[in-house]
Amino acid sequence: MQTFLSRCMWALSLLALQVLVFSHLHLWGVAVPLVFVYLLLMFPKDTARWQVIAWGFVMGLAVDVFSNTPGVAAGAMTLTGLMQPVLLGLMLPKDTVEAVTPSFRLMGTWTYIRYALLLVLFHHIAFFSLEFFSFFHWEYWLTELWGSWLLSVLVIVVLECLRGSK
Amino acid sequence: MFTFFENLSKYGYWFVFICLEAISLWLLVRFNDYQGSVYLTSANVVAGRVMEWETGVISYLTLGDRNRELTRRNAMLEQRVSMLQRLLEEARHDSTYAERRQAGLLEEYELIDARVVSNSVRLKDNYLTINKGEADGVRPEMGVVCGTGLVGIVYQTSAHYALVMPVLNAKSSISCRLRKSGYFGYLSWDGGSPLYAYLDDIPRHARFKVGDAVETSGHSAVFPAGIFVGVVDHIYNSDDGMAYRLKIHLGTDFSRLDNVCVIATPNYEEIRKLEERIENNKISGR
């Protein structure tokens, strides 16, 4: 069980990682890993849904404040918070016991990676669409989405390995 | 009644979702005309401190690069000074008036040194945060320049930080002219590469070529005339075919911006009042 306090610690660490390290990585001019979505991946099954949504909003808003993009990360994270329990429900077998925290050990490596790929993709589509809002460079949007998606999932899998080995 | 409460606890998250999503979208849309929103950017004290500390660490790591760049630029400027000195001596007669005028022009402007504490170049509307604010005399709508030319215009200020709208912002529009011929147009940017911007509304009869220098026109109180912007990289026709649209290779590399100067005009209030009066006269004259 994750307590409120440890979740706060995760949120702060992810915020620092994102703002101080990953926002500066702009690989090949297109790919920026957005790792703060990892916070939402960690919510156990059967968490009250409003909690997931609210955490998403707060995390997104914090990232927005540091990167001068008011509303972009907050909007995308709120939407992802709505989506996470649905996706997790689809990925876990029907007879799963309650309050399972998604992880390699409990879901199996491949299922977890699939879950991460899908949820991160959903978040990135929302994020980059909001970011480009009123003007659209199709190819740029797509390349940035692709690059960032794969990179984010890679970083998240590494983080998950670190968390699991503790 | 019971089913109502049951439904509320079951579907209440939709209510939470809709509220928070609405707030996000409101922030997204209203950010640009809501003044108080400066606290939701890295110009607020907490984010500003963190970013400033980080920039300090990073700029320490890139000192070698900076040194090389400065040395190169120094050599270039020295060469230029000696060349100009020679030219000046050649044209010694009748230059005293021009010299005095030039010196007088620059005296009016006070320069405030600042450092960039956060910056982005990959969005559509980029902003950068500098570590000087109202306490240091920085006010909205002051011009910002750096060693290699134009940077942008101060957009919002807090006590110790300011948010700058650089050329790399789709909302930015700065009056610029061709250095040789004096024809002017508006510099804008529409996303994509941070190295290029566009100069619109250059008339059809203007003569120029690729490689010509572009500078600020001085048609507003924000920038003095003659600040270097970039060079013409490509010439296009405007959409309606009535004017030229020039692709400008910007002199400033925004992705490695560090030290900048804010141009503080002491006569700024006066100029603005005058402009306001003209505006009012226009309205009442109608």
PDB file of C-alpha atoms in Angstrom, chain B residues 29-274:
ATOM      1  CA  VAL B  29      -6.732  29.940 -23.096  1.00  0.00           C
ATOM      2  CA  ARG B  30      -6.637  32.852 -20.685  1.00  0.00           C
ATOM      3  CA  PHE B  31      -2.942  32.798 -19.799  1.00  0.00           C
ATOM      4  CA  ASN B  32      -2.090  35.478 -22.291  1.00  0.00           C
ATOM      5  CA  ASP B  33      -4.470  38.178 -21.189  1.00  0.00           C
ATOM      6  CA  TYR B  34      -4.777  37.479 -17.496  1.00  0.00           C
ATOM      7  CA  GLN B  35      -2.134  39.525 -15.727  1.00  0.00           C
ATOM      8  CA  GLY B  36      -2.191  37.664 -12.408  1.00  0.00           C
ATOM      9  CA  SER B  37      -1.157  34.504 -14.213  1.00  0.00           C
ATOM     10  CA  VAL B  38       2.491  35.511 -13.866  1.00  0.00           C
ATOM     11  CA  TYR B  39       2.406  33.559 -10.600  1.00  0.00           C
ATOM     12  CA  LEU B  40       1.668  30.396 -12.524  1.00  0.00           C
ATOM     13  CA  THR B  41       4.917  30.688 -14.493  1.00  0.00           C
ATOM     14  CA  SER B  42       8.554  30.318 -13.560  1.00  0.00           C
ATOM     15  CA  ALA B  43       8.543  34.038 -12.798  1.00  0.00           C
ATOM     16  CA  ASN B  44       7.114  33.235  -9.352  1.00  0.00           C
ATOM     17  CA  VAL B  45       9.502  33.211  -6.429  1.00  0.00           C
ATOM     18  CA  VAL B  46       9.766  29.475  -5.780  1.00  0.00           C
ATOM     19  CA  ALA B  47      10.134  28.359  -9.384  1.00  0.00           C
ATOM     20  CA  GLY B  48      12.380  31.341 -10.106  1.00  0.00           C
ATOM     21  CA  ARG B  49      14.773  30.434  -7.287  1.00  0.00           C
ATOM     22  CA  VAL B  50      14.999  26.799  -8.352  1.00  0.00           C
ATOM     23  CA  MET B  51      15.559  27.662 -11.998  1.00  0.00           C
ATOM     24  CA  GLU B  52      18.134  30.318 -11.126  1.00  0.00           C
ATOM     25  CA  TRP B  53      20.085  27.860  -9.003  1.00  0.00           C
ATOM     26  CA  GLU B  54      19.973  25.319 -11.795  1.00  0.00           C
ATOM     27  CA  THR B  55      21.101  27.823 -14.417  1.00  0.00           C
ATOM     28  CA  GLY B  56      23.974  28.744 -12.115  1.00  0.00           C
ATOM     29  CA  VAL B  57      25.156  25.138 -12.038  1.00  0.00           C
ATOM     30  CA  ILE B  58      24.740  24.625 -15.764  1.00  0.00           C
ATOM     31  CA  SER B  59      26.431  27.865 -16.762  1.00  0.00           C
ATOM     32  CA  TYR B  60      29.376  26.892 -14.576  1.00  0.00           C
ATOM     33  CA  LEU B  61      29.694  23.682 -16.539  1.00  0.00           C
ATOM     34  CA  THR B  62      29.671  25.464 -19.883  1.00  0.00           C
ATOM     35  CA  LEU B  63      32.166  28.177 -18.934  1.00  0.00           C
ATOM     36  CA  GLY B  64      34.791  26.845 -21.341  1.00  0.00           C
ATOM     37  CA  ASP B  65      32.458  27.149 -24.299  1.00  0.00           C
ATOM     38  CA  ARG B  66      31.395  30.623 -23.285  1.00  0.00           C
ATOM     39  CA  ASN B  67      34.973  31.756 -22.924  1.00  0.00           C
ATOM     40  CA  ARG B  68      35.856  30.629 -26.399  1.00  0.00           C
ATOM     41  CA  GLU B  69      32.802  32.347 -27.802  1.00  0.00           C
ATOM     42  CA  LEU B  70      33.591  35.599 -25.987  1.00  0.00           C
ATOM     43  CA  THR B  71      37.198  35.546 -27.076  1.00  0.00           C
ATOM     44  CA  ARG B  72      36.156  35.064 -30.667  1.00  0.00           C
ATOM     45  CA  ARG B  73      33.651  37.848 -30.448  1.00  0.00           C
ATOM     46  CA  ASN B  74      36.167  40.103 -28.755  1.00  0.00           C
ATOM     47  CA  ALA B  75      38.647  39.595 -31.545  1.00  0.00           C
ATOM     48  CA  MET B  76      35.977  40.294 -34.110  1.00  0.00           C
ATOM     49  CA  LEU B  77      34.909  43.497 -32.378  1.00  0.00           C
ATOM     50  CA  GLU B  78      38.470  44.701 -31.971  1.00  0.00           C
ATOM     51  CA  GLN B  79      39.019  44.245 -35.643  1.00  0.00           C
ATOM     52  CA  ARG B  80      35.853  46.129 -36.325  1.00  0.00           C
ATOM     53  CA  VAL B  81      36.853  48.994 -34.033  1.00  0.00           C
ATOM     54  CA  SER B  82      40.140  49.435 -35.792  1.00  0.00           C
ATOM     55  CA  MET B  83      38.395  49.388 -39.152  1.00  0.00           C
ATOM     56  CA  LEU B  84      35.835  51.945 -38.016  1.00  0.00           C
ATOM     57  CA  GLN B  85      38.532  54.114 -36.515  1.00  0.00           C
ATOM     58  CA  ARG B  86      40.268  54.209 -39.854  1.00  0.00           C
ATOM     59  CA  LEU B  87      37.058  55.099 -41.612  1.00  0.00           C
ATOM     60  CA  LEU B  88      36.318  57.774 -39.043  1.00  0.00           C
ATOM     61  CA  GLU B  89      39.683  59.386 -39.525  1.00  0.00           C
ATOM     62  CA  GLU B  90      39.138  59.432 -43.244  1.00  0.00           C
ATOM     63  CA  ALA B  91      35.835  61.172 -42.772  1.00  0.00           C
ATOM     64  CA  ARG B  92      37.055  63.379 -39.952  1.00  0.00           C
ATOM     65  CA  HIS B  93      35.664  66.622 -41.278  1.00  0.00           C
ATOM     66  CA  ASP B  94      32.033  67.282 -40.433  1.00  0.00           C
ATOM     67  CA  SER B  95      31.702  64.229 -38.184  1.00  0.00           C
ATOM     68  CA  THR B  96      31.528  66.036 -34.844  1.00  0.00           C
ATOM     69  CA  TYR B  97      27.815  66.670 -35.073  1.00  0.00           C
ATOM     70  CA  ALA B  98      27.016  63.061 -35.927  1.00  0.00           C
ATOM     71  CA  GLU B  99      29.218  61.827 -33.088  1.00  0.00           C
ATOM     72  CA  ARG B 100      27.558  64.053 -30.553  1.00  0.00           C
ATOM     73  CA  ARG B 101      24.138  63.003 -31.754  1.00  0.00           C
ATOM     74  CA  GLN B 102      24.935  59.300 -31.536  1.00  0.00           C
ATOM     75  CA  ALA B 103      26.306  59.629 -28.017  1.00  0.00           C
ATOM     76  CA  GLY B 104      23.244  61.600 -26.964  1.00  0.00           C
ATOM     77  CA  LEU B 105      20.963  58.947 -28.389  1.00  0.00           C
ATOM     78  CA  LEU B 106      22.540  56.127 -26.407  1.00  0.00           C
ATOM     79  CA  GLU B 107      22.732  58.140 -23.190  1.00  0.00           C
ATOM     80  CA  GLU B 108      18.958  58.134 -22.984  1.00  0.00           C
ATOM     81  CA  TYR B 109      18.953  54.373 -22.553  1.00  0.00           C
ATOM     82  CA  GLU B 110      19.879  52.681 -19.337  1.00  0.00           C
ATOM     83  CA  LEU B 111      20.861  49.034 -19.654  1.00  0.00           C
ATOM     84  CA  ILE B 112      19.919  46.519 -16.942  1.00  0.00           C
ATOM     85  CA  ASP B 113      22.037  43.339 -17.009  1.00  0.00           C
ATOM     86  CA  ALA B 114      20.086  40.161 -16.395  1.00  0.00           C
ATOM     87  CA  ARG B 115      20.498  36.411 -16.678  1.00  0.00           C
ATOM     88  CA  VAL B 116      18.119  33.984 -18.284  1.00  0.00           C
ATOM     89  CA  VAL B 117      16.923  31.518 -15.649  1.00  0.00           C
ATOM     90  CA  SER B 118      14.509  29.523 -17.765  1.00  0.00           C
ATOM     91  CA  ASN B 119      14.030  29.301 -21.472  1.00  0.00           C
ATOM     92  CA  SER B 120      12.330  27.233 -24.145  1.00  0.00           C
ATOM     93  CA  VAL B 121      12.542  27.192 -27.938  1.00  0.00           C
ATOM     94  CA  ARG B 122      10.408  24.247 -28.931  1.00  0.00           C
ATOM     95  CA  LEU B 123       6.878  25.469 -28.171  1.00  0.00           C
ATOM     96  CA  LYS B 124       4.694  27.677 -30.308  1.00  0.00           C
ATOM     97  CA  ASP B 125       4.599  30.415 -27.684  1.00  0.00           C
ATOM     98  CA  ASN B 126       7.984  30.402 -26.019  1.00  0.00           C
ATOM     99  CA  TYR B 127       8.744  32.547 -23.000  1.00  0.00           C
ATOM    100  CA  LEU B 128      11.924  33.115 -21.077  1.00  0.00           C
ATOM    101  CA  THR B 129      12.372  34.169 -17.491  1.00  0.00           C
ATOM    102  CA  ILE B 130      15.086  36.608 -16.408  1.00  0.00           C
ATOM    103  CA  ASN B 131      16.338  37.254 -12.873  1.00  0.00           C
ATOM    104  CA  LYS B 132      15.542  40.987 -12.750  1.00  0.00           C
ATOM    105  CA  GLY B 133      12.090  42.365 -11.936  1.00  0.00           C
ATOM    106  CA  GLU B 134      10.250  45.466 -10.836  1.00  0.00           C
ATOM    107  CA  ALA B 135      12.679  46.035  -7.936  1.00  0.00           C
ATOM    108  CA  ASP B 136      15.470  46.466 -10.494  1.00  0.00           C
ATOM    109  CA  GLY B 137      13.451  48.821 -12.682  1.00  0.00           C
ATOM    110  CA  VAL B 138      12.213  46.302 -15.228  1.00  0.00           C
ATOM    111  CA  ARG B 139       8.724  47.121 -16.531  1.00  0.00           C
ATOM    112  CA  PRO B 140       6.484  45.405 -19.078  1.00  0.00           C
ATOM    113  CA  GLU B 141       7.119  46.382 -22.709  1.00  0.00           C
ATOM    114  CA  MET B 142      10.788  47.133 -22.281  1.00  0.00           C
ATOM    115  CA  GLY B 143      13.119  45.760 -24.939  1.00  0.00           C
ATOM    116  CA  VAL B 144      15.569  42.924 -24.258  1.00  0.00           C
ATOM    117  CA  VAL B 145      18.809  42.452 -26.223  1.00  0.00           C
ATOM    118  CA  CYS B 146      21.963  40.342 -25.937  1.00  0.00           C
ATOM    119  CA  GLY B 147      25.479  40.418 -27.366  1.00  0.00           C
ATOM    120  CA  THR B 148      24.384  38.963 -30.682  1.00  0.00           C
ATOM    121  CA  GLY B 149      21.293  41.130 -31.186  1.00  0.00           C
ATOM    122  CA  LEU B 150      17.578  41.293 -30.543  1.00  0.00           C
ATOM    123  CA  VAL B 151      15.941  38.983 -27.967  1.00  0.00           C
ATOM    124  CA  GLY B 152      12.399  40.179 -27.258  1.00  0.00           C
ATOM    125  CA  ILE B 153      10.092  42.308 -25.142  1.00  0.00           C
ATOM    126  CA  VAL B 154       9.355  42.111 -21.394  1.00  0.00           C
ATOM    127  CA  TYR B 155       5.858  40.741 -21.043  1.00  0.00           C
ATOM    128  CA  GLN B 156       5.010  40.451 -17.354  1.00  0.00           C
ATOM    129  CA  THR B 157       6.982  41.266 -14.226  1.00  0.00           C
ATOM    130  CA  SER B 158       7.027  40.164 -10.604  1.00  0.00           C
ATOM    131  CA  ALA B 159       9.162  41.726  -7.867  1.00  0.00           C
ATOM    132  CA  HIS B 160      12.436  39.969  -8.731  1.00  0.00           C
ATOM    133  CA  TYR B 161      11.784  38.173 -11.989  1.00  0.00           C
ATOM    134  CA  ALA B 162      10.337  39.027 -15.357  1.00  0.00           C
ATOM    135  CA  LEU B 163       8.774  37.007 -18.133  1.00  0.00           C
ATOM    136  CA  VAL B 164      10.060  37.928 -21.598  1.00  0.00           C
ATOM    137  CA  MET B 165       8.270  37.272 -24.876  1.00  0.00           C
ATOM    138  CA  PRO B 166      11.119  36.491 -27.270  1.00  0.00           C
ATOM    139  CA  VAL B 167      11.034  36.693 -31.061  1.00  0.00           C
ATOM    140  CA  LEU B 168      10.309  32.940 -30.927  1.00  0.00           C
ATOM    141  CA  ASN B 169       6.704  33.456 -29.892  1.00  0.00           C
ATOM    142  CA  ALA B 170       3.844  33.330 -32.357  1.00  0.00           C
ATOM    143  CA  LYS B 171       2.364  36.461 -30.729  1.00  0.00           C
ATOM    144  CA  SER B 172       5.534  38.502 -31.066  1.00  0.00           C
ATOM    145  CA  SER B 173       5.615  41.171 -33.778  1.00  0.00           C
ATOM    146  CA  ILE B 174       8.491  43.664 -33.887  1.00  0.00           C
ATOM    147  CA  SER B 175       9.016  46.448 -36.386  1.00  0.00           C
ATOM    148  CA  CYS B 176      12.312  45.885 -38.253  1.00  0.00           C
ATOM    149  CA  ARG B 177      13.971  47.347 -41.344  1.00  0.00           C
ATOM    150  CA  LEU B 178      16.601  46.519 -43.922  1.00  0.00           C
ATOM    151  CA  ARG B 179      19.812  48.208 -42.852  1.00  0.00           C
ATOM    152  CA  LYS B 180      20.817  49.385 -46.327  1.00  0.00           C
ATOM    153  CA  SER B 181      17.595  50.683 -47.787  1.00  0.00           C
ATOM    154  CA  GLY B 182      15.502  51.428 -44.694  1.00  0.00           C
ATOM    155  CA  TYR B 183      12.359  49.615 -45.895  1.00  0.00           C
ATOM    156  CA  PHE B 184      10.585  48.251 -42.864  1.00  0.00           C
ATOM    157  CA  GLY B 185       8.245  45.395 -42.017  1.00  0.00           C
ATOM    158  CA  TYR B 186       7.146  43.222 -39.112  1.00  0.00           C
ATOM    159  CA  LEU B 187       9.218  40.386 -37.725  1.00  0.00           C
ATOM    160  CA  SER B 188       7.178  37.337 -36.776  1.00  0.00           C
ATOM    161  CA  TRP B 189       7.724  33.656 -36.076  1.00  0.00           C
ATOM    162  CA  ASP B 190       5.404  30.753 -36.708  1.00  0.00           C
ATOM    163  CA  GLY B 191       7.048  27.833 -35.022  1.00  0.00           C
ATOM    164  CA  GLY B 192       9.507  25.330 -36.411  1.00  0.00           C
ATOM    165  CA  SER B 193      13.212  26.083 -36.393  1.00  0.00           C
ATOM    166  CA  PRO B 194      14.396  28.473 -33.669  1.00  0.00           C
ATOM    167  CA  LEU B 195      17.048  29.806 -36.067  1.00  0.00           C
ATOM    168  CA  TYR B 196      14.687  31.508 -38.519  1.00  0.00           C
ATOM    169  CA  ALA B 197      11.935  34.147 -38.360  1.00  0.00           C
ATOM    170  CA  TYR B 198      10.017  36.019 -41.052  1.00  0.00           C
ATOM    171  CA  LEU B 199       9.894  39.681 -42.025  1.00  0.00           C
ATOM    172  CA  ASP B 200       6.550  40.566 -43.643  1.00  0.00           C
ATOM    173  CA  ASP B 201       5.204  43.575 -45.537  1.00  0.00           C
ATOM    174  CA  ILE B 202       8.377  44.574 -47.379  1.00  0.00           C
ATOM    175  CA  PRO B 203       7.067  46.540 -50.408  1.00  0.00           C
ATOM    176  CA  ARG B 204       7.488  45.206 -53.944  1.00  0.00           C
ATOM    177  CA  HIS B 205       9.637  48.107 -55.096  1.00  0.00           C
ATOM    178  CA  ALA B 206      12.270  47.587 -52.381  1.00  0.00           C
ATOM    179  CA  ARG B 207      15.647  46.379 -53.651  1.00  0.00           C
ATOM    180  CA  PHE B 208      17.737  44.008 -51.536  1.00  0.00           C
ATOM    181  CA  LYS B 209      19.486  40.668 -51.746  1.00  0.00           C
ATOM    182  CA  VAL B 210      20.136  37.542 -49.712  1.00  0.00           C
ATOM    183  CA  GLY B 211      22.664  38.286 -46.991  1.00  0.00           C
ATOM    184  CA  ASP B 212      21.523  41.853 -46.293  1.00  0.00           C
ATOM    185  CA  ALA B 213      21.418  42.819 -42.620  1.00  0.00           C
ATOM    186  CA  VAL B 214      18.121  43.450 -40.805  1.00  0.00           C
ATOM    187  CA  GLU B 215      17.896  45.746 -37.754  1.00  0.00           C
ATOM    188  CA  THR B 216      15.238  47.258 -35.492  1.00  0.00           C
ATOM    189  CA  SER B 217      13.479  50.234 -37.009  1.00  0.00           C
ATOM    190  CA  GLY B 218      13.069  52.371 -33.892  1.00  0.00           C
ATOM    191  CA  HIS B 219       9.422  52.981 -34.770  1.00  0.00           C
ATOM    192  CA  SER B 220       8.335  52.270 -31.212  1.00  0.00           C
ATOM    193  CA  ALA B 221       9.494  53.266 -27.776  1.00  0.00           C
ATOM    194  CA  VAL B 222      10.680  49.724 -27.076  1.00  0.00           C
ATOM    195  CA  PHE B 223      13.905  49.483 -29.089  1.00  0.00           C
ATOM    196  CA  PRO B 224      16.270  52.166 -30.321  1.00  0.00           C
ATOM    197  CA  ALA B 225      16.882  52.013 -34.076  1.00  0.00           C
ATOM    198  CA  GLY B 226      19.761  49.947 -35.387  1.00  0.00           C
ATOM    199  CA  ILE B 227      19.890  46.864 -33.144  1.00  0.00           C
ATOM    200  CA  PHE B 228      20.997  43.874 -35.203  1.00  0.00           C
ATOM    201  CA  VAL B 229      18.321  41.223 -35.810  1.00  0.00           C
ATOM    202  CA  GLY B 230      19.704  38.878 -38.459  1.00  0.00           C
ATOM    203  CA  VAL B 231      20.403  38.499 -42.176  1.00  0.00           C
ATOM    204  CA  VAL B 232      18.096  37.771 -45.116  1.00  0.00           C
ATOM    205  CA  ASP B 233      18.222  34.050 -45.856  1.00  0.00           C
ATOM    206  CA  HIS B 234      15.537  33.590 -48.491  1.00  0.00           C
ATOM    207  CA  ILE B 235      13.025  35.780 -50.347  1.00  0.00           C
ATOM    208  CA  TYR B 236       9.390  34.724 -50.784  1.00  0.00           C
ATOM    209  CA  ASN B 237       6.319  36.466 -52.163  1.00  0.00           C
ATOM    210  CA  SER B 238       3.609  37.217 -49.620  1.00  0.00           C
ATOM    211  CA  ASP B 239       0.380  35.233 -49.859  1.00  0.00           C
ATOM    212  CA  ASP B 240      -1.490  38.025 -51.630  1.00  0.00           C
ATOM    213  CA  GLY B 241       1.447  38.790 -53.910  1.00  0.00           C
ATOM    214  CA  MET B 242       1.472  42.466 -52.876  1.00  0.00           C
ATOM    215  CA  ALA B 243       4.668  42.361 -50.821  1.00  0.00           C
ATOM    216  CA  TYR B 244       7.757  40.316 -50.006  1.00  0.00           C
ATOM    217  CA  ARG B 245       8.115  37.897 -47.130  1.00  0.00           C
ATOM    218  CA  LEU B 246      11.732  37.476 -46.088  1.00  0.00           C
ATOM    219  CA  LYS B 247      13.118  34.500 -44.218  1.00  0.00           C
ATOM    220  CA  ILE B 248      15.562  35.899 -41.675  1.00  0.00           C
ATOM    221  CA  HIS B 249      18.452  33.958 -40.170  1.00  0.00           C
ATOM    222  CA  LEU B 250      18.382  35.292 -36.601  1.00  0.00           C
ATOM    223  CA  GLY B 251      21.633  36.595 -35.122  1.00  0.00           C
ATOM    224  CA  THR B 252      20.687  35.356 -31.646  1.00  0.00           C
ATOM    225  CA  ASP B 253      20.884  31.657 -30.879  1.00  0.00           C
ATOM    226  CA  PHE B 254      17.928  31.382 -28.513  1.00  0.00           C
ATOM    227  CA  SER B 255      18.696  27.837 -27.460  1.00  0.00           C
ATOM    228  CA  ARG B 256      21.864  28.957 -25.643  1.00  0.00           C
ATOM    229  CA  LEU B 257      20.831  32.347 -24.364  1.00  0.00           C
ATOM    230  CA  ASP B 258      22.460  33.315 -21.055  1.00  0.00           C
ATOM    231  CA  ASN B 259      23.321  36.967 -20.393  1.00  0.00           C
ATOM    232  CA  VAL B 260      20.889  39.596 -21.665  1.00  0.00           C
ATOM    233  CA  CYS B 261      20.309  43.346 -21.233  1.00  0.00           C
ATOM    234  CA  VAL B 262      16.979  45.062 -20.617  1.00  0.00           C
ATOM    235  CA  ILE B 263      16.762  48.469 -22.275  1.00  0.00           C
ATOM    236  CA  ALA B 264      15.146  50.890 -19.830  1.00  0.00           C
ATOM    237  CA  THR B 265      13.890  54.060 -21.448  1.00  0.00           C
ATOM    238  CA  PRO B 266      13.494  56.900 -18.925  1.00  0.00           C
ATOM    239  CA  ASN B 267      11.224  58.750 -21.345  1.00  0.00           C
ATOM    240  CA  TYR B 268       9.029  55.725 -21.736  1.00  0.00           C
ATOM    241  CA  GLU B 269       6.097  57.090 -19.710  1.00  0.00           C
ATOM    242  CA  GLU B 270       6.204  60.343 -21.643  1.00  0.00           C
ATOM    243  CA  ILE B 271       6.136  58.601 -25.002  1.00  0.00           C
ATOM    244  CA  ARG B 272       3.315  56.365 -23.915  1.00  0.00           C
ATOM    245  CA  LYS B 273       1.222  59.262 -22.647  1.00  0.00           C
ATOM    246  CA  LEU B 274       1.722  61.018 -25.953  1.00  0.00           C
TER     247      LEU B 274
END
